[in-house]
Short mmCIF file of C-alpha atoms in Angstrom, two decimals:
data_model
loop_
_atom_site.label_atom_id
_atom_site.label_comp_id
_atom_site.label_asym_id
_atom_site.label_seq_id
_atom_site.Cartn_x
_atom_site.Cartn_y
_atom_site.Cartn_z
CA UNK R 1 -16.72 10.87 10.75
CA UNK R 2 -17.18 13.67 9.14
CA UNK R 3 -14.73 16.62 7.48
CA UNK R 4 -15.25 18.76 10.27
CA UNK R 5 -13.85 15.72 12.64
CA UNK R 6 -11.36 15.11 10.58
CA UNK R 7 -9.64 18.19 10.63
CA UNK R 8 -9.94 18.68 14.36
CA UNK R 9 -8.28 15.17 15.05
CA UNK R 10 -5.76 15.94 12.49
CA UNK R 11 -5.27 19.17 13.24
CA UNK R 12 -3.06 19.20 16.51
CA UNK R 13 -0.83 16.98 14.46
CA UNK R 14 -0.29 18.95 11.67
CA UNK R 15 0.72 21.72 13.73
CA UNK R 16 3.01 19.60 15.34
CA UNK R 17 4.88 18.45 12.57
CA UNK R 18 4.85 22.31 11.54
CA UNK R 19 6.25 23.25 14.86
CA UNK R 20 8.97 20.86 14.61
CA UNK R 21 9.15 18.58 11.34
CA UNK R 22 11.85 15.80 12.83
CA UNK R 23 8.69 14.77 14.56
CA UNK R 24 6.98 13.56 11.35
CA UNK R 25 10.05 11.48 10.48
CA UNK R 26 8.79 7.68 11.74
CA UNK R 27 10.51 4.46 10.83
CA UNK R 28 7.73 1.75 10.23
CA UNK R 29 9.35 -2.03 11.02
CA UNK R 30 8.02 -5.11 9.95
CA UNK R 31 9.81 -8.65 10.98
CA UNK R 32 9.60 -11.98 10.31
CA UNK R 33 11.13 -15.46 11.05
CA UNK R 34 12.49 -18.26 9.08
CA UNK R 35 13.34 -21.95 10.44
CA UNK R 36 13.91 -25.04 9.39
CA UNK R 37 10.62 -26.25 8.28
CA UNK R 38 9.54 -25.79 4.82
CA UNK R 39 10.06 -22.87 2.62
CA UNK R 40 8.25 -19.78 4.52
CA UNK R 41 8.90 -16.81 6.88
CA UNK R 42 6.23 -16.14 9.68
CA UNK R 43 5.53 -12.26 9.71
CA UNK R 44 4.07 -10.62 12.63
CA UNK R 45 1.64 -8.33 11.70
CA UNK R 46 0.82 -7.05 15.40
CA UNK R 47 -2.67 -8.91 15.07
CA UNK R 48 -1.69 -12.20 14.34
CA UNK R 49 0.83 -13.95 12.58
CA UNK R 50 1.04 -14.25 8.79
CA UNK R 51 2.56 -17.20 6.83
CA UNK R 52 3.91 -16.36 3.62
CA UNK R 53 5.38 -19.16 1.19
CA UNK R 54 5.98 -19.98 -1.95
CA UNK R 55 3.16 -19.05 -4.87
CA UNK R 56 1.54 -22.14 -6.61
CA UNK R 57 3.53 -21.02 -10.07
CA UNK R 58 6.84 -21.09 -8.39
CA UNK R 59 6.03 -24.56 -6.60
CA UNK R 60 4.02 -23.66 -3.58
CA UNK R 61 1.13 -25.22 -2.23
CA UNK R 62 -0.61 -22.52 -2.15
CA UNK R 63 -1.55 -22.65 1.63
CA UNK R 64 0.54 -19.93 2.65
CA UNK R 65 0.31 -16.23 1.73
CA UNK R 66 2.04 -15.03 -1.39
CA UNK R 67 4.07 -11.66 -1.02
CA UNK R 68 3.27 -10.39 -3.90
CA UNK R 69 -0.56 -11.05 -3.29
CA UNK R 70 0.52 -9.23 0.10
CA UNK R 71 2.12 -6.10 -1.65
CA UNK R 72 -0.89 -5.80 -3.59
CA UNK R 73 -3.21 -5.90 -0.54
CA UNK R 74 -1.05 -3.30 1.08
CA UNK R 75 -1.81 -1.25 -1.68
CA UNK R 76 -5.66 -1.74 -1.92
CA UNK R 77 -5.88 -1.12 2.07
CA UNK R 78 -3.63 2.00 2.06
CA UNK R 79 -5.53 3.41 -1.21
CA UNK R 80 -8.80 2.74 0.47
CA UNK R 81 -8.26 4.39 3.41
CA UNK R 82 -6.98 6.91 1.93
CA UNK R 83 -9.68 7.27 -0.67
CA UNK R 84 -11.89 7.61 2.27
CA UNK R 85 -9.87 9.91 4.08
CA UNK R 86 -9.67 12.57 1.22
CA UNK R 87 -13.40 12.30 0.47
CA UNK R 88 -13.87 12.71 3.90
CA UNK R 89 -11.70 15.93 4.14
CA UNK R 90 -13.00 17.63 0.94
CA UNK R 91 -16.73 16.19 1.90
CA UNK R 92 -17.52 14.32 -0.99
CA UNK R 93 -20.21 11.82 -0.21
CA UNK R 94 -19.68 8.11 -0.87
CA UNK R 95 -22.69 5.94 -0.73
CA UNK R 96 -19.94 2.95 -1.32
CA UNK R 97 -16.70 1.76 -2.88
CA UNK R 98 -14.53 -0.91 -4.11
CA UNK R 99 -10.91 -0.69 -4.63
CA UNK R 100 -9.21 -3.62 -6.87
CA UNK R 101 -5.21 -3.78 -7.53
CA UNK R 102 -3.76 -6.20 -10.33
CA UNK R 103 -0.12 -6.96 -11.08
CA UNK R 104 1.56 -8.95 -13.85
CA UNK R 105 4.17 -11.08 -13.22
CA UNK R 106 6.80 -13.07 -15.00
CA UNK R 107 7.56 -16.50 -13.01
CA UNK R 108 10.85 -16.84 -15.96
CA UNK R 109 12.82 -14.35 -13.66
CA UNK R 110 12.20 -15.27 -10.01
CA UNK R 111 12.80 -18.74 -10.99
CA UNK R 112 15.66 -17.88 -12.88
CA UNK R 113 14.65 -19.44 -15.82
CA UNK R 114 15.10 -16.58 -18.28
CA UNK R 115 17.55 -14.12 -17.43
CA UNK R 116 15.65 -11.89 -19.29
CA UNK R 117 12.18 -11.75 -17.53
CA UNK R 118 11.85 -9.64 -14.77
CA UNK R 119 11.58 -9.99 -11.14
CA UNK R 120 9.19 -8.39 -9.79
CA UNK R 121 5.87 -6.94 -11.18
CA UNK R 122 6.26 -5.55 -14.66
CA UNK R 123 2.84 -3.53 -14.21
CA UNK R 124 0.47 -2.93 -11.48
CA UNK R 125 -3.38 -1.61 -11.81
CA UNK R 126 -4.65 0.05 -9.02
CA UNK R 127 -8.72 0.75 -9.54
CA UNK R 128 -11.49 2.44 -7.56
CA UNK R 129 -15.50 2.17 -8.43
CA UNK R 130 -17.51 4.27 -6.33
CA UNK R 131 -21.11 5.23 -5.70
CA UNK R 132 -21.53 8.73 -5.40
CA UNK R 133 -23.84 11.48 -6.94
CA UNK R 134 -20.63 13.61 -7.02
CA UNK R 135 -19.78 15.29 -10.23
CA UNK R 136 -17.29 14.37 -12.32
CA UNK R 137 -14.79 17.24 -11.60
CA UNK R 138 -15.21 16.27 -8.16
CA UNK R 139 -14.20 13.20 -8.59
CA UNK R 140 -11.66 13.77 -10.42
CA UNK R 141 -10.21 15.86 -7.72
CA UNK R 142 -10.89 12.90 -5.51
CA UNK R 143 -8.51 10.11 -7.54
CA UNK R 144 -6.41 13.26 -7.88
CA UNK R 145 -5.60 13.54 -4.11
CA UNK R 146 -6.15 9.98 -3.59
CA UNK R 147 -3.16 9.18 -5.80
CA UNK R 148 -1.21 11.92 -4.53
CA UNK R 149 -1.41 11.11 -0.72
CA UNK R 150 -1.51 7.39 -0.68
CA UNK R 151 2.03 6.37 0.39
CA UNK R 152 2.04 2.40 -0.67
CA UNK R 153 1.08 3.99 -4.18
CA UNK R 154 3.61 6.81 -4.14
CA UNK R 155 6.31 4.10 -3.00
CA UNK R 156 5.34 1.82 -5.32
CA UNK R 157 5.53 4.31 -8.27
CA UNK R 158 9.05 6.34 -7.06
CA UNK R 159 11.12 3.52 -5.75
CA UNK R 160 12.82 4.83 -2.50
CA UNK R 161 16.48 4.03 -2.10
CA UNK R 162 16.66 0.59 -0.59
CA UNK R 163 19.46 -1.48 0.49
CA UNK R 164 19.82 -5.08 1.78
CA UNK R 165 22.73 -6.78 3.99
CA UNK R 166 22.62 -10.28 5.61
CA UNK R 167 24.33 -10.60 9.57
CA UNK R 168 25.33 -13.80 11.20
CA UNK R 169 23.28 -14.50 14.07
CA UNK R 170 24.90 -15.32 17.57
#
């Protein structure tokens, strides 16, 4: 696909959510289900179905996916695509790419070993290597609008309000 492609299939949209923004507005859902065997929740991905469990430093057996290996994925697959979407739209040619994401973690906290340690990542590295006979500005600008438009990073980095609340079932 090219830019020219791009902007046509995008285009009708755009004018949509122009025309009428409450349009834009979508509420993504994800579920999962938890039974009585072993310490997991099945997730349906609308592909297949995903197992996560516990990770191997928390007492896992490392068979089933860890969530916070899944939260990083999410953010290497919405980064990439979005990497590819902006060089796409601003026609800067990629001959490849890799995208990598690291996160450091503190087992103390989730385990509640240390009241002190964190839950939750304490730093996450997001990082793109590319092949392209771009210029430098250019790709700047690219990893400029890349970062600015990918939504798992943007999430990530601005915490939205969140709640939680537990209901009886039955």
């Amino acid at each position: 696909m090219d830019s020219t492609q791009l902007r046509a299939m995008q285009a009708p949209i755009k004018e949509r959510y122009r025309a009428d923004p409450k349009t834009a507005l979508i509420t993504l859902k994800a579920k999962g289900s938890i039974d009585g065997e072993g310490i997991a929740c099945k997730v349906e991905t609308g592909r297949a179905l995903a197992i996560a469990g516990l990770h191997p430093a928390t007492g896992g057996s490392g068979l089933e996916l860890c969530s916070g290996d899944m939260l990083l994925e999410a953010l290497v697959a919405c980064a990439g695509v979005t990497l590819k979407s902006v060089a796409t739209a601003i026609d800067l040619p990629l001959k490849a790419g890799q995208v990598s994401a690291e996160g450091d973690l503190d087992f103390r906290g989730t385990l509640g070993v240390d009241r002190e340690a964190p839950v939750g990542f304490a730093e996450i590295r997001l990082r793109f290597d590319v092949d392209s006979e771009a210029p430098q500005e250019r790709l700047d600008q690219l990893l400029k609008l890349t970062e600015r438009y990918c939504v798992v990073f943007q999430t990530i980095r601005h915490g939205p309000k969140t709640s939680v609340s537990l209901h009886r079932m039955g």
